Amino acid sequence: MSTVNSKEGGVDERRITVTVNGEPRTAEIEPRLLLAHLLRQGLGLTGTHIGCDTTNCGACTVLYDGRPVKSCTMLAVQADGHEVTTVEGLGTPSELDPVQEGFTSEHALQCGFCTPGMMLAAKALITENPDPTEEDVRWGLSGNLCRCTGYQNIVKAVLWAAQKQRAEAAAAGTSDNAVAV
Amino acid sequence: MGHGRMLRKEDARFVRGRGRYVDDLRLPGMLHGAILRSPYAHARITAVDTSAAESHPKVRAVITGETLAGRGLAWMPTLSHDVAAVLATDKVRYQGQEVAFVVAEDRYAARDALSLIEVEYEPLPPVIDARRALDPDAPLIRDEIDGRTDNHVFDWEAGDAAATDAVFAAAEHVSGCDLLYPRVHPAPLETCGIVADADRISGKLTVHATTQAPHTHRMLYARIAGIPEHKIRIVAPDIGGGFGNKVGMYPGYLCAVVGSVLTGSPVKWTEDRSENLMSTSFARDYHMHGEIAATRDGRILGLRVRVLADHGAFNGTAQPSKFPAGFFTIFTGSYDVAAAHCRVTGVYTNKAPGGVAYACSFRITEASYLVERLVDVLCHDLGLDPAEVRMRNLLRPEQFPYACATGWEYDSGDYPRTLALALEMAGYDELRREQARRRAAYAETGRGELLGVGISFFTEAVGAGPRRTMDIMGLGMADGAELRVHPTGTAVLRVSCMSQGQGHETTFAQIVAEELGVSPDDVELVQGDTDQTPFGLGTYGSRSTPVSGAAAVMVARKVRERARIVAAAMLEVSADDLEWHKGRWQVAGDPAAGATMAQIALAAHSDLELPDGVEGHLDASCVYNPPNLTYPFGAYICVVDVDPGTGQVKVRRFVAVDDCGVRINPMIVEGQVHGGLADGIGMALMELMAFDDDGNHLGASFMDYLLPTSMECPSWELGETVTPSPHHPIGAKGVGESATVGSPAAVVNAVLDAIGVRHADMPLTPAHVWRAVQGRPIRPDLAIR
């Protein structure tokens, strides 16, 4: 367990423990600190990005107990006792998650700024719905803005990842529904 | 070996969250800056009290216009030979303008302290409507300039006015139309930011910033701040999209530098989205009156255009110095037009500066939109089919190189073939039949959706540009490249352009790999660091492939020629006896005798005896001064379903055939096109920077400034033709901005085609379309009230 003092405030600091990418992390933070800032500044997990100030863009999307949330619109204290997955915990350093593989092989990223949030939203999507249609994917990712790709290759990447995940699940002898994050 | 579909090298770090963008950087002792902004569009500043902010326990410095004025830094030069306020001293000239800068120990404290600064304003009447800017009683925005009495920025014209007037006087038919290309914003997902580190001991300034033009920025810092250029290092790390937003200098950058100088610590400044939309470079805002002269059967004879350009409060437009309206004069588009003339008038208004941004290729978005809209207006007026009229008027392949009426020399093109392919892909004739059926059903029942088909055929001009005519602040638009082959045959290429997602790390490696006969995996690109890369102008205007790409080819060919000499020494033959074959220099007539680049590289670093004058090692540098621009082109067809009862537009299909000459990496080209097509849907249907009469910015967040999501974009249908650029060393043309330039007109033409309306301005939101259907006026430049 590591302890971080984010130094983002001086008064009324609260001690929280959040399990981030499987590792419990303890921080002393101001109640007003946004989860996105805790992840980026406090924990140095800079894959989570900030693209707006009104909760529209989704570049800060992380998984909160397995569900996608916009971490710019959650206080870090709300994550106390919960599990957060960021892009850094999506695959392992040596082995990419199928979503990461799909984004690479289908050229679903350019500047890369929306990519972490987009991939986590996609991960949640195909976990919930392992065999989505194109329309399902477009709807599922409509909370995530991208300025570079025009979305089409992202849609292809998610369908690619879903298929790979289904194949892996089948090979492991489990049902589609048992695919875990 | 080199060119062709190749997955991107960049992706490995980006998909792992290991990109390194400006706001990811953290230096020891780093402080955080925040900007206090004007709530008024136009107001005199009578007092600024920073004492409470300075007392905040975490605040380390508060910088005001007076602080900067004491150092001669309150104003900075712009890329258009104007000046812009860094922090306001006398008055504020747009809402969101920078008034004070706080440096504090963390970003929350810096923002807390902003509310502790007291500024007294004396509101002044603002100029919001550009069409009122030159009225005799219009408030004077730039009263700090001695002798200035109006809001006029420039007049500029191109073409032959007399010849054009003669063509119009004699023409059988003239159609005219007022068109507004509304103010929009490039809105890269990553906003602008900087980490400035002024080292007091070495006197060196290191800047990590979101800049598309690091070397130009180095010169700007030297000029503005008086720091010797060799003591300035600009590093552009990974950039989360640029789209022209990150070309120029912004006050926040300079304030961070001053903050670092004052505190002795690195200072980070990252703007919020609302700040990005309110204060950084907008795009477009051209009020155009276009006229098109033609025969009754649709043969285009002439074009005459008058433009009123809203430049905001400071003329900060980024374009080559001699082109105050950019390359707008290419407005004759893809047609053989006998005579053309345009006059552009720039005016100041109480809005943020900018104008050239958002993949506009220096105002070609405006030019292309104008002509493609005018052709459809002409077809509307004469009852002609827009596909037929375009096909009849397109330049023919044998006319290239083609000198257009306003002086541009198009390099190459086969336009009819490209349009024919797009029409075939779209099934144009069947679409028209479906449209007729839908119209008949609507006429009968008053219900149902209407179908619209919109065509845009554009010609781009990218790759600025020839040093003789094109410069940015006196810096000729040539770009350097340096290539070094290591003893084991791998290579490092250093270039002056700067990717913001366009895939340069991959495609530039492919270019060198193709020329040297090595694997792209063995070529590493260095970009963005002015201490490491050769001088050049940066990435914008789709100029990377035309200029830096050409430089990469030429420097690789220099290395290849040096390798030939080394190989001759290795093989003990004359260099004249060697021929280049599949990545080897080999003896003509004896292919077994030869050497690969890796073998030659090792020999070049060894004790091999080389001819006199050959220094050994395997490296070279070059500067590429392009002989001309490249002129990519494309045929776009948009198909929309419009509900006339609600004004809702659904883009059903979008067919895009692009010709950018030789495609270095087709996968990356297609991604560039996809992104630009989404821009076109955004601008045509959703995006608008609106202002109310008081100058309040009504589009300053993503709540109001709407960008297309995955739901608004269709699955793009791409096609390609290949017409190489004859003057480019590998025949490649730029392409990055083509789709943003070409697509808005296709969408607008489609929507208006559906509802049978002659013209309505963008954005064609449901409200605007509904009003257009009702025949009601639309003023998208101002808020609907």
GROMACS .gro file of C-alpha atoms in nm, chain B residues 17 24 116 125 136 159 165 199 221 295 336 384 389 396 413 453 466 497 575 658 693 726:
model
   22
  198GLY     CA    1  -0.193   0.590  -2.114
  205ASP     CA    2   0.125   1.535  -1.763
  297LEU     CA    3  -0.964   3.773  -0.460
  306PRO     CA    4  -2.034   4.997  -2.599
  317PRO     CA    5  -1.910   5.623  -3.866
  340GLY     CA    6  -0.779   3.894  -5.971
  346ASP     CA    7  -1.674   4.318  -6.458
  380ASP     CA    8   1.655   2.882  -1.509
  402TYR     CA    9   0.994   3.431  -2.730
  476THR     CA   10  -2.436   3.089  -6.967
  517ASP     CA   11  -1.206   2.673  -6.558
  565LEU     CA   12  -2.986   2.245  -6.360
  570VAL     CA   13  -2.296   2.141  -6.410
  577ARG     CA   14  -0.968   1.878  -6.765
  594GLY     CA   15  -0.550   1.677  -6.136
  634VAL     CA   16  -2.805   1.500  -5.207
  647PRO     CA   17   0.789   2.875  -5.176
  678CYS     CA   18   0.731   1.967  -3.836
  756ALA     CA   19   3.058   0.459  -5.802
  839ASP     CA   20  -0.988   1.201  -5.221
  874ASP     CA   21  -2.552   4.225  -2.844
  907PRO     CA   22   0.477   1.630  -6.047
   0.00000   0.00000   0.00000
